Amino acid sequence: MSEKVRLATVWLDGCSGCHMSLLDMDERLLEFAETIALVYSPIVDAKEFPQGVDVTLVEGAVSSEEDEKRLYLIRERTKILVSLGDCAITANVPSMRNPFGVDAVLQRVYIENTSLQAQIPRHELPLLLPRALPLHNFVEVDVFMPGCPPSADTIYFALNELVAGRRPDFGAHLHFG
Ligand code: SF4
């Protein structure tokens, strides 16, 4: 790729830890200034997911109808879709609610654990899907980047490979800690 790689990052049902790890690349982020254009992310002021994105890193599971809708749009507009972290790959932490069902979870959060004005908000919340699921249950995923979160070194390796036009092979390049 001779022009800058158009990169997006998206935060679905995750804790933002994967994005924190991305930022943990610290000064190495500056190395990508010449090769990457960050066109959409929780850390940039872009309202709509753009057309023609080369690489999108998606953190988090798909837990609501809104997540699902966003993911289909992202897939449509992205060449290489990366599941960033274990929540995106396996549903991990968000899937802990799956055995209980949506009603029981809402009851627990908004009624049983509330001492004042206990009520379940019916209009303000995105509608939860019956189960939190990984991205590849909905769309084709091109790259799986494991870790909870993937370390900054792992993300750095992956971005360098993607910028070079290669699919990262994490076999020998998973960095922990
Ligand atoms: Fe948070 Fe871990 Fe899920 Fe990333 S994979 S969103 S760090 S819980």
Short mmCIF file of N, CA and C and ligand atoms in Angstrom, two decimals:
data_model
loop_
_atom_site.label_atom_id
_atom_site.label_comp_id
_atom_site.label_asym_id
_atom_site.label_seq_id
_atom_site.Cartn_x
_atom_site.Cartn_y
_atom_site.Cartn_z
N MET A 1 0.85 -1.19 0.00
CA MET A 1 0.00 0.00 0.00
C MET A 1 0.89 1.24 0.00
N SER A 2 0.83 2.06 -1.03
CA SER A 2 1.72 3.23 -1.10
C SER A 2 1.14 4.40 -0.32
N GLU A 3 -0.19 4.61 -0.40
CA GLU A 3 -0.78 5.68 0.40
C GLU A 3 -0.91 5.22 1.84
N LYS A 4 -1.30 6.18 2.69
CA LYS A 4 -1.48 5.81 4.09
C LYS A 4 -2.59 4.78 4.24
N VAL A 5 -2.38 3.86 5.14
CA VAL A 5 -3.42 2.87 5.46
C VAL A 5 -4.51 3.56 6.27
N ARG A 6 -5.74 3.42 5.81
CA ARG A 6 -6.87 4.03 6.54
C ARG A 6 -7.31 3.06 7.63
N LEU A 7 -7.04 3.45 8.87
CA LEU A 7 -7.30 2.59 10.03
C LEU A 7 -8.49 3.12 10.83
N ALA A 8 -9.34 2.19 11.25
CA ALA A 8 -10.42 2.54 12.19
C ALA A 8 -10.31 1.63 13.40
N THR A 9 -10.74 2.12 14.55
CA THR A 9 -10.87 1.25 15.72
C THR A 9 -12.26 1.47 16.31
N VAL A 10 -12.86 0.37 16.76
CA VAL A 10 -14.25 0.42 17.22
C VAL A 10 -14.35 -0.27 18.58
N TRP A 11 -15.20 0.26 19.41
CA TRP A 11 -15.40 -0.26 20.77
C TRP A 11 -16.85 -0.73 20.87
N LEU A 12 -17.07 -2.05 20.84
CA LEU A 12 -18.41 -2.60 21.05
C LEU A 12 -18.54 -2.94 22.54
N ASP A 13 -18.96 -4.18 22.88
CA ASP A 13 -19.14 -4.50 24.31
C ASP A 13 -17.82 -5.00 24.89
N GLY A 14 -16.99 -4.05 25.25
CA GLY A 14 -15.71 -4.36 25.90
C GLY A 14 -15.49 -3.34 27.00
N CYS A 15 -14.37 -3.50 27.70
CA CYS A 15 -14.13 -2.65 28.87
C CYS A 15 -13.25 -1.45 28.53
N SER A 16 -12.84 -1.34 27.28
CA SER A 16 -11.91 -0.33 26.75
C SER A 16 -10.46 -0.68 27.04
N GLY A 17 -10.24 -1.81 27.72
CA GLY A 17 -8.86 -2.22 28.00
C GLY A 17 -8.04 -2.47 26.75
N CYS A 18 -8.68 -2.97 25.69
CA CYS A 18 -7.94 -3.22 24.45
C CYS A 18 -7.49 -1.89 23.83
N HIS A 19 -8.35 -0.87 23.93
CA HIS A 19 -7.94 0.45 23.43
C HIS A 19 -6.84 1.05 24.31
N MET A 20 -6.92 0.79 25.62
CA MET A 20 -5.86 1.28 26.51
C MET A 20 -4.53 0.65 26.11
N SER A 21 -4.57 -0.62 25.75
CA SER A 21 -3.35 -1.31 25.33
C SER A 21 -2.80 -0.72 24.03
N LEU A 22 -3.71 -0.36 23.14
CA LEU A 22 -3.31 0.31 21.91
C LEU A 22 -2.54 1.60 22.25
N LEU A 23 -3.08 2.37 23.18
CA LEU A 23 -2.42 3.62 23.57
C LEU A 23 -1.12 3.35 24.31
N ASP A 24 -1.01 2.17 24.92
CA ASP A 24 0.21 1.81 25.64
C ASP A 24 1.41 1.63 24.72
N MET A 25 1.20 1.71 23.41
CA MET A 25 2.37 1.70 22.51
C MET A 25 3.19 2.97 22.71
N ASP A 26 2.59 3.94 23.40
CA ASP A 26 3.30 5.18 23.77
C ASP A 26 3.99 5.83 22.56
N GLU A 27 5.29 6.09 22.67
CA GLU A 27 5.97 6.86 21.62
C GLU A 27 6.00 6.11 20.29
N ARG A 28 5.78 4.80 20.34
CA ARG A 28 5.77 4.04 19.08
C ARG A 28 4.57 4.42 18.21
N LEU A 29 3.54 5.00 18.83
CA LEU A 29 2.39 5.49 18.05
C LEU A 29 2.85 6.48 16.99
N LEU A 30 3.86 7.28 17.34
CA LEU A 30 4.33 8.31 16.41
C LEU A 30 4.93 7.71 15.15
N GLU A 31 5.46 6.48 15.27
CA GLU A 31 6.06 5.83 14.09
C GLU A 31 5.02 5.63 12.99
N PHE A 32 3.74 5.55 13.39
CA PHE A 32 2.70 5.28 12.39
C PHE A 32 2.16 6.55 11.72
N ALA A 33 2.68 7.68 12.15
CA ALA A 33 2.16 8.95 11.59
C ALA A 33 2.35 9.01 10.07
N GLU A 34 3.43 8.40 9.57
CA GLU A 34 3.73 8.45 8.14
C GLU A 34 2.97 7.40 7.34
N THR A 35 2.50 6.35 8.04
CA THR A 35 1.95 5.21 7.30
C THR A 35 0.46 4.98 7.54
N ILE A 36 -0.08 5.55 8.62
CA ILE A 36 -1.48 5.27 8.98
C ILE A 36 -2.27 6.57 9.14
N ALA A 37 -3.48 6.58 8.59
CA ALA A 37 -4.42 7.67 8.86
C ALA A 37 -5.54 7.09 9.71
N LEU A 38 -5.70 7.60 10.92
CA LEU A 38 -6.75 7.11 11.81
C LEU A 38 -8.05 7.83 11.46
N VAL A 39 -8.94 7.11 10.78
CA VAL A 39 -10.13 7.77 10.21
C VAL A 39 -11.37 7.64 11.09
N TYR A 40 -11.33 6.74 12.07
CA TYR A 40 -12.50 6.57 12.96
C TYR A 40 -12.04 5.83 14.19
N SER A 41 -12.47 6.30 15.36
CA SER A 41 -12.03 5.68 16.61
C SER A 41 -12.70 6.39 17.78
N PRO A 42 -12.80 5.72 18.94
CA PRO A 42 -13.27 6.45 20.13
C PRO A 42 -12.34 7.61 20.50
N ILE A 43 -11.13 7.59 19.98
CA ILE A 43 -10.18 8.66 20.35
C ILE A 43 -10.06 9.74 19.28
N VAL A 44 -10.89 9.69 18.24
CA VAL A 44 -10.94 10.81 17.29
C VAL A 44 -12.39 11.27 17.14
N ASP A 45 -12.56 12.49 16.68
CA ASP A 45 -13.90 13.08 16.63
C ASP A 45 -14.54 12.83 15.26
N ALA A 46 -14.88 11.58 14.99
CA ALA A 46 -15.58 11.23 13.75
C ALA A 46 -16.90 10.61 14.14
N LYS A 47 -17.99 11.13 13.61
CA LYS A 47 -19.31 10.67 14.04
C LYS A 47 -19.77 9.42 13.30
N GLU A 48 -19.44 9.35 12.01
CA GLU A 48 -19.94 8.24 11.20
C GLU A 48 -18.79 7.35 10.74
N PHE A 49 -19.04 6.06 10.73
CA PHE A 49 -18.01 5.15 10.23
C PHE A 49 -17.86 5.38 8.71
N PRO A 50 -16.63 5.70 8.26
CA PRO A 50 -16.48 6.11 6.86
C PRO A 50 -16.44 4.95 5.87
N GLN A 51 -16.52 5.29 4.62
CA GLN A 51 -16.34 4.32 3.52
C GLN A 51 -14.85 4.06 3.33
N GLY A 52 -14.52 2.96 2.68
CA GLY A 52 -13.16 2.73 2.22
C GLY A 52 -12.11 2.63 3.31
N VAL A 53 -12.42 1.89 4.36
CA VAL A 53 -11.44 1.70 5.44
C VAL A 53 -10.59 0.46 5.12
N ASP A 54 -9.27 0.60 5.27
CA ASP A 54 -8.39 -0.55 4.97
C ASP A 54 -8.40 -1.58 6.09
N VAL A 55 -8.26 -1.11 7.32
CA VAL A 55 -8.16 -2.02 8.47
C VAL A 55 -9.02 -1.48 9.60
N THR A 56 -9.86 -2.35 10.19
CA THR A 56 -10.60 -1.95 11.39
C THR A 56 -10.32 -2.94 12.51
N LEU A 57 -9.90 -2.39 13.65
CA LEU A 57 -9.72 -3.19 14.87
C LEU A 57 -11.00 -3.06 15.68
N VAL A 58 -11.65 -4.18 15.98
CA VAL A 58 -12.89 -4.12 16.75
C VAL A 58 -12.69 -4.76 18.12
N GLU A 59 -12.88 -3.97 19.16
CA GLU A 59 -12.84 -4.47 20.54
C GLU A 59 -14.25 -4.82 21.00
N GLY A 60 -14.37 -5.91 21.74
CA GLY A 60 -15.63 -6.21 22.42
C GLY A 60 -16.50 -7.20 21.67
N ALA A 61 -17.44 -7.76 22.42
CA ALA A 61 -18.40 -8.71 21.86
C ALA A 61 -19.57 -7.95 21.24
N VAL A 62 -20.43 -8.71 20.58
CA VAL A 62 -21.67 -8.16 20.03
C VAL A 62 -22.78 -8.50 21.03
N SER A 63 -23.29 -7.48 21.71
CA SER A 63 -24.23 -7.74 22.81
C SER A 63 -25.59 -7.10 22.63
N SER A 64 -25.68 -6.14 21.73
CA SER A 64 -26.96 -5.44 21.55
C SER A 64 -27.30 -5.37 20.06
N GLU A 65 -28.54 -5.01 19.80
CA GLU A 65 -28.95 -4.82 18.39
C GLU A 65 -28.12 -3.72 17.74
N GLU A 66 -27.77 -2.72 18.54
CA GLU A 66 -26.95 -1.62 18.01
C GLU A 66 -25.55 -2.11 17.63
N ASP A 67 -24.95 -2.96 18.49
CA ASP A 67 -23.63 -3.53 18.16
C ASP A 67 -23.71 -4.29 16.83
N GLU A 68 -24.77 -5.08 16.69
CA GLU A 68 -24.92 -5.91 15.50
C GLU A 68 -25.03 -5.05 14.24
N LYS A 69 -25.84 -4.00 14.35
CA LYS A 69 -26.03 -3.10 13.20
C LYS A 69 -24.71 -2.41 12.84
N ARG A 70 -23.99 -1.96 13.86
CA ARG A 70 -22.71 -1.29 13.60
C ARG A 70 -21.73 -2.25 12.93
N LEU A 71 -21.71 -3.50 13.43
CA LEU A 71 -20.74 -4.46 12.89
C LEU A 71 -21.00 -4.76 11.43
N TYR A 72 -22.25 -4.88 11.02
CA TYR A 72 -22.55 -5.13 9.60
C TYR A 72 -22.07 -3.96 8.73
N LEU A 73 -22.27 -2.75 9.22
CA LEU A 73 -21.82 -1.57 8.46
C LEU A 73 -20.29 -1.54 8.36
N ILE A 74 -19.65 -1.84 9.48
CA ILE A 74 -18.18 -1.85 9.52
C ILE A 74 -17.63 -2.87 8.53
N ARG A 75 -18.23 -4.07 8.54
CA ARG A 75 -17.78 -5.13 7.64
C ARG A 75 -17.92 -4.71 6.17
N GLU A 76 -19.02 -4.08 5.89
CA GLU A 76 -19.31 -3.64 4.51
C GLU A 76 -18.27 -2.62 4.04
N ARG A 77 -17.75 -1.82 4.96
CA ARG A 77 -16.86 -0.71 4.57
C ARG A 77 -15.40 -0.96 4.87
N THR A 78 -15.05 -2.19 5.29
CA THR A 78 -13.68 -2.49 5.72
C THR A 78 -13.07 -3.61 4.90
N LYS A 79 -11.79 -3.43 4.48
CA LYS A 79 -11.13 -4.51 3.75
C LYS A 79 -10.67 -5.62 4.72
N ILE A 80 -9.97 -5.23 5.77
CA ILE A 80 -9.44 -6.23 6.72
C ILE A 80 -10.02 -5.96 8.10
N LEU A 81 -10.84 -6.90 8.56
CA LEU A 81 -11.49 -6.74 9.87
C LEU A 81 -10.72 -7.58 10.90
N VAL A 82 -10.33 -6.92 11.98
CA VAL A 82 -9.53 -7.58 13.02
C VAL A 82 -10.34 -7.69 14.31
N SER A 83 -10.48 -8.91 14.82
CA SER A 83 -11.05 -9.08 16.16
C SER A 83 -9.95 -8.76 17.16
N LEU A 84 -10.10 -7.65 17.86
CA LEU A 84 -9.06 -7.16 18.78
C LEU A 84 -9.39 -7.64 20.20
N GLY A 85 -8.70 -8.68 20.63
CA GLY A 85 -8.86 -9.12 22.01
C GLY A 85 -9.89 -10.22 22.20
N ASP A 86 -9.87 -10.81 23.38
CA ASP A 86 -10.65 -12.02 23.64
C ASP A 86 -12.16 -11.79 23.66
N CYS A 87 -12.61 -10.60 24.01
CA CYS A 87 -14.06 -10.36 23.97
C CYS A 87 -14.58 -10.41 22.54
N ALA A 88 -13.79 -9.87 21.61
CA ALA A 88 -14.19 -9.92 20.20
C ALA A 88 -14.09 -11.35 19.66
N ILE A 89 -13.13 -12.11 20.17
CA ILE A 89 -12.87 -13.45 19.62
C ILE A 89 -13.78 -14.52 20.23
N THR A 90 -14.04 -14.43 21.53
CA THR A 90 -14.82 -15.50 22.20
C THR A 90 -16.05 -14.98 22.95
N ALA A 91 -16.20 -13.67 23.02
CA ALA A 91 -17.23 -12.99 23.84
C ALA A 91 -16.82 -12.93 25.32
N ASN A 92 -15.88 -13.76 25.73
CA ASN A 92 -15.14 -13.56 26.99
C ASN A 92 -16.00 -12.98 28.12
N VAL A 93 -15.64 -11.86 28.67
CA VAL A 93 -16.33 -11.31 29.85
C VAL A 93 -17.81 -10.99 29.58
N PRO A 94 -18.17 -10.34 28.47
CA PRO A 94 -19.59 -10.05 28.25
C PRO A 94 -20.46 -11.30 28.22
N SER A 95 -19.87 -12.44 27.84
CA SER A 95 -20.68 -13.67 27.74
C SER A 95 -21.02 -14.26 29.10
N MET A 96 -20.47 -13.71 30.17
CA MET A 96 -20.78 -14.23 31.51
C MET A 96 -22.26 -14.06 31.85
N ARG A 97 -22.93 -13.16 31.15
CA ARG A 97 -24.37 -13.00 31.39
C ARG A 97 -25.21 -14.05 30.65
N ASN A 98 -24.61 -14.73 29.69
CA ASN A 98 -25.39 -15.60 28.80
C ASN A 98 -26.23 -16.67 29.50
N PRO A 99 -25.69 -17.33 30.53
CA PRO A 99 -26.51 -18.40 31.13
C PRO A 99 -27.77 -17.90 31.85
N PHE A 100 -27.84 -16.60 32.14
CA PHE A 100 -28.93 -16.11 32.98
C PHE A 100 -30.12 -15.55 32.21
N GLY A 101 -29.86 -15.10 30.98
CA GLY A 101 -30.95 -14.50 30.21
C GLY A 101 -31.05 -13.00 30.47
N VAL A 102 -31.58 -12.29 29.48
CA VAL A 102 -31.61 -10.83 29.53
C VAL A 102 -32.46 -10.31 30.69
N ASP A 103 -33.65 -10.88 30.89
CA ASP A 103 -34.56 -10.36 31.92
C ASP A 103 -33.93 -10.44 33.31
N ALA A 104 -33.31 -11.56 33.59
CA ALA A 104 -32.69 -11.74 34.92
C ALA A 104 -31.54 -10.75 35.12
N VAL A 105 -30.79 -10.49 34.06
CA VAL A 105 -29.66 -9.55 34.17
C VAL A 105 -30.17 -8.13 34.43
N LEU A 106 -31.19 -7.71 33.70
CA LEU A 106 -31.74 -6.36 33.90
C LEU A 106 -32.35 -6.24 35.30
N GLN A 107 -33.03 -7.28 35.73
CA GLN A 107 -33.61 -7.30 37.06
C GLN A 107 -32.53 -7.13 38.14
N ARG A 108 -31.45 -7.85 37.96
CA ARG A 108 -30.36 -7.80 38.93
C ARG A 108 -29.72 -6.41 38.98
N VAL A 109 -29.48 -5.84 37.81
CA VAL A 109 -28.75 -4.58 37.74
C VAL A 109 -29.62 -3.41 38.17
N TYR A 110 -30.85 -3.36 37.66
CA TYR A 110 -31.66 -2.14 37.82
C TYR A 110 -32.69 -2.21 38.96
N ILE A 111 -32.98 -3.43 39.44
CA ILE A 111 -33.96 -3.55 40.52
C ILE A 111 -33.28 -4.01 41.82
N GLU A 112 -32.65 -5.18 41.76
CA GLU A 112 -32.12 -5.76 43.00
C GLU A 112 -30.94 -4.97 43.56
N ASN A 113 -30.15 -4.36 42.70
CA ASN A 113 -28.96 -3.64 43.19
C ASN A 113 -29.19 -2.14 43.32
N THR A 114 -30.44 -1.71 43.31
CA THR A 114 -30.73 -0.28 43.38
C THR A 114 -31.57 0.01 44.62
N SER A 115 -31.22 1.05 45.33
CA SER A 115 -31.99 1.37 46.53
C SER A 115 -32.95 2.54 46.28
N LEU A 116 -32.77 3.25 45.17
CA LEU A 116 -33.58 4.44 44.92
C LEU A 116 -34.18 4.37 43.51
N GLN A 117 -35.47 4.58 43.40
CA GLN A 117 -36.17 4.61 42.11
C GLN A 117 -35.82 3.42 41.23
N ALA A 118 -35.94 2.24 41.80
CA ALA A 118 -35.61 1.04 41.03
C ALA A 118 -36.58 0.86 39.87
N GLN A 119 -36.06 0.83 38.67
CA GLN A 119 -36.89 0.56 37.49
C GLN A 119 -35.97 0.23 36.31
N ILE A 120 -36.48 -0.59 35.43
CA ILE A 120 -35.69 -0.97 34.26
C ILE A 120 -35.94 0.04 33.15
N PRO A 121 -34.90 0.74 32.68
CA PRO A 121 -35.10 1.70 31.59
C PRO A 121 -35.44 0.97 30.29
N ARG A 122 -36.58 1.26 29.73
CA ARG A 122 -37.03 0.51 28.56
C ARG A 122 -36.71 1.23 27.25
N HIS A 123 -36.47 2.51 27.28
CA HIS A 123 -36.28 3.26 26.03
C HIS A 123 -34.86 3.75 25.84
N GLU A 124 -34.14 4.00 26.93
CA GLU A 124 -32.82 4.62 26.82
C GLU A 124 -31.73 3.63 26.44
N LEU A 125 -31.94 2.34 26.72
CA LEU A 125 -30.89 1.35 26.51
C LEU A 125 -30.98 0.73 25.12
N PRO A 126 -29.81 0.45 24.49
CA PRO A 126 -29.87 -0.38 23.28
C PRO A 126 -30.42 -1.75 23.66
N LEU A 127 -31.24 -2.33 22.82
CA LEU A 127 -31.84 -3.63 23.14
C LEU A 127 -30.77 -4.72 23.16
N LEU A 128 -30.71 -5.43 24.27
CA LEU A 128 -29.73 -6.49 24.39
C LEU A 128 -30.14 -7.70 23.56
N LEU A 129 -29.16 -8.33 22.93
CA LEU A 129 -29.41 -9.62 22.27
C LEU A 129 -29.53 -10.69 23.35
N PRO A 130 -30.17 -11.81 23.04
CA PRO A 130 -30.31 -12.86 24.06
C PRO A 130 -28.97 -13.31 24.64
N ARG A 131 -27.91 -13.30 23.79
CA ARG A 131 -26.59 -13.69 24.27
C ARG A 131 -25.54 -12.77 23.67
N ALA A 132 -24.49 -12.50 24.43
CA ALA A 132 -23.33 -11.79 23.89
C ALA A 132 -22.49 -12.80 23.10
N LEU A 133 -22.12 -12.43 21.87
CA LEU A 133 -21.46 -13.38 20.99
C LEU A 133 -20.23 -12.76 20.33
N PRO A 134 -19.29 -13.60 19.87
CA PRO A 134 -18.11 -13.08 19.18
C PRO A 134 -18.45 -12.53 17.79
N LEU A 135 -17.54 -11.71 17.27
CA LEU A 135 -17.79 -11.06 15.97
C LEU A 135 -18.04 -12.06 14.85
N HIS A 136 -17.25 -13.17 14.85
CA HIS A 136 -17.33 -14.08 13.70
C HIS A 136 -18.64 -14.86 13.67
N ASN A 137 -19.47 -14.73 14.70
CA ASN A 137 -20.83 -15.30 14.62
C ASN A 137 -21.72 -14.49 13.68
N PHE A 138 -21.29 -13.27 13.34
CA PHE A 138 -22.11 -12.37 12.53
C PHE A 138 -21.48 -12.08 11.17
N VAL A 139 -20.16 -11.87 11.16
CA VAL A 139 -19.49 -11.45 9.92
C VAL A 139 -18.18 -12.23 9.77
N GLU A 140 -17.62 -12.17 8.58
CA GLU A 140 -16.31 -12.80 8.36
C GLU A 140 -15.23 -11.93 9.01
N VAL A 141 -14.36 -12.58 9.75
CA VAL A 141 -13.24 -11.88 10.40
C VAL A 141 -11.95 -12.32 9.72
N ASP A 142 -11.07 -11.36 9.43
CA ASP A 142 -9.85 -11.68 8.70
C ASP A 142 -8.67 -12.00 9.61
N VAL A 143 -8.61 -11.33 10.75
CA VAL A 143 -7.46 -11.50 11.65
C VAL A 143 -7.99 -11.59 13.08
N PHE A 144 -7.48 -12.55 13.85
CA PHE A 144 -7.85 -12.69 15.26
C PHE A 144 -6.62 -12.35 16.11
N MET A 145 -6.73 -11.32 16.94
CA MET A 145 -5.61 -10.89 17.76
C MET A 145 -5.94 -11.19 19.22
N PRO A 146 -5.43 -12.32 19.75
CA PRO A 146 -5.85 -12.74 21.09
C PRO A 146 -5.19 -11.94 22.21
N GLY A 147 -5.78 -12.07 23.39
CA GLY A 147 -5.24 -11.41 24.59
C GLY A 147 -6.34 -10.65 25.30
N CYS A 148 -6.17 -10.51 26.59
CA CYS A 148 -7.15 -9.76 27.38
C CYS A 148 -6.41 -8.82 28.33
N PRO A 149 -5.99 -7.68 27.77
CA PRO A 149 -6.03 -7.31 26.36
C PRO A 149 -4.80 -7.85 25.62
N PRO A 150 -4.79 -7.78 24.28
CA PRO A 150 -3.53 -8.01 23.57
C PRO A 150 -2.53 -6.97 24.08
N SER A 151 -1.29 -7.38 24.24
CA SER A 151 -0.30 -6.43 24.76
C SER A 151 0.01 -5.35 23.72
N ALA A 152 0.58 -4.26 24.18
CA ALA A 152 0.98 -3.20 23.26
C ALA A 152 1.97 -3.74 22.23
N ASP A 153 2.86 -4.65 22.65
CA ASP A 153 3.84 -5.22 21.72
C ASP A 153 3.16 -6.05 20.64
N THR A 154 2.11 -6.78 21.05
CA THR A 154 1.37 -7.58 20.06
C THR A 154 0.67 -6.67 19.06
N ILE A 155 0.06 -5.61 19.54
CA ILE A 155 -0.65 -4.69 18.64
C ILE A 155 0.35 -3.99 17.72
N TYR A 156 1.49 -3.64 18.26
CA TYR A 156 2.54 -2.98 17.46
C TYR A 156 2.99 -3.91 16.33
N PHE A 157 3.23 -5.17 16.67
CA PHE A 157 3.63 -6.15 15.66
C PHE A 157 2.55 -6.26 14.58
N ALA A 158 1.30 -6.39 15.02
CA ALA A 158 0.21 -6.59 14.08
C ALA A 158 0.05 -5.38 13.15
N LEU A 159 0.12 -4.20 13.69
CA LEU A 159 -0.05 -3.01 12.85
C LEU A 159 1.08 -2.90 11.83
N ASN A 160 2.30 -3.21 12.25
CA ASN A 160 3.41 -3.17 11.29
C ASN A 160 3.21 -4.16 10.16
N GLU A 161 2.72 -5.35 10.49
CA GLU A 161 2.47 -6.35 9.46
C GLU A 161 1.37 -5.89 8.51
N LEU A 162 0.31 -5.34 9.07
CA LEU A 162 -0.82 -4.90 8.25
C LEU A 162 -0.42 -3.73 7.36
N VAL A 163 0.38 -2.83 7.89
CA VAL A 163 0.86 -1.70 7.09
C VAL A 163 1.72 -2.21 5.92
N ALA A 164 2.46 -3.27 6.18
CA ALA A 164 3.31 -3.86 5.13
C ALA A 164 2.51 -4.70 4.14
N GLY A 165 1.20 -4.80 4.38
CA GLY A 165 0.36 -5.56 3.45
C GLY A 165 0.32 -7.04 3.74
N ARG A 166 0.79 -7.43 4.95
CA ARG A 166 0.79 -8.84 5.32
C ARG A 166 -0.25 -9.11 6.41
N ARG A 167 -0.75 -10.34 6.45
CA ARG A 167 -1.60 -10.77 7.57
C ARG A 167 -0.69 -11.20 8.71
N PRO A 168 -0.85 -10.62 9.89
CA PRO A 168 0.05 -11.00 10.99
C PRO A 168 -0.09 -12.47 11.38
N ASP A 169 1.04 -13.15 11.54
CA ASP A 169 1.06 -14.52 12.04
C ASP A 169 1.51 -14.45 13.49
N PHE A 170 0.56 -14.65 14.40
CA PHE A 170 0.87 -14.47 15.82
C PHE A 170 1.59 -15.66 16.44
N GLY A 171 1.81 -16.71 15.63
CA GLY A 171 2.42 -17.92 16.17
C GLY A 171 3.63 -17.64 17.05
N ALA A 172 4.57 -16.84 16.52
CA ALA A 172 5.81 -16.57 17.27
C ALA A 172 5.82 -15.15 17.82
N HIS A 173 4.71 -14.46 17.72
CA HIS A 173 4.74 -13.04 18.05
C HIS A 173 3.65 -12.63 19.03
N LEU A 174 3.31 -13.53 19.93
CA LEU A 174 2.38 -13.11 20.98
C LEU A 174 3.20 -12.63 22.17
N HIS A 175 3.02 -11.39 22.52
CA HIS A 175 3.81 -10.81 23.61
C HIS A 175 2.88 -10.60 24.80
N PHE A 176 3.29 -11.11 25.95
CA PHE A 176 2.46 -10.96 27.14
C PHE A 176 3.14 -9.98 28.11
N GLY A 177 2.32 -9.44 28.97
CA GLY A 177 2.87 -8.55 30.01
C GLY A 177 2.81 -7.11 29.62
FE1 SF4 B 1 -11.47 -5.66 28.25
FE2 SF4 B 1 -10.12 -7.98 28.04
FE3 SF4 B 1 -12.41 -7.64 26.76
FE4 SF4 B 1 -10.25 -6.30 25.92
S1 SF4 B 1 -10.50 -8.53 25.87
S2 SF4 B 1 -12.34 -5.49 26.16
S3 SF4 B 1 -9.24 -5.92 27.92
S4 SF4 B 1 -12.14 -7.66 28.99
#
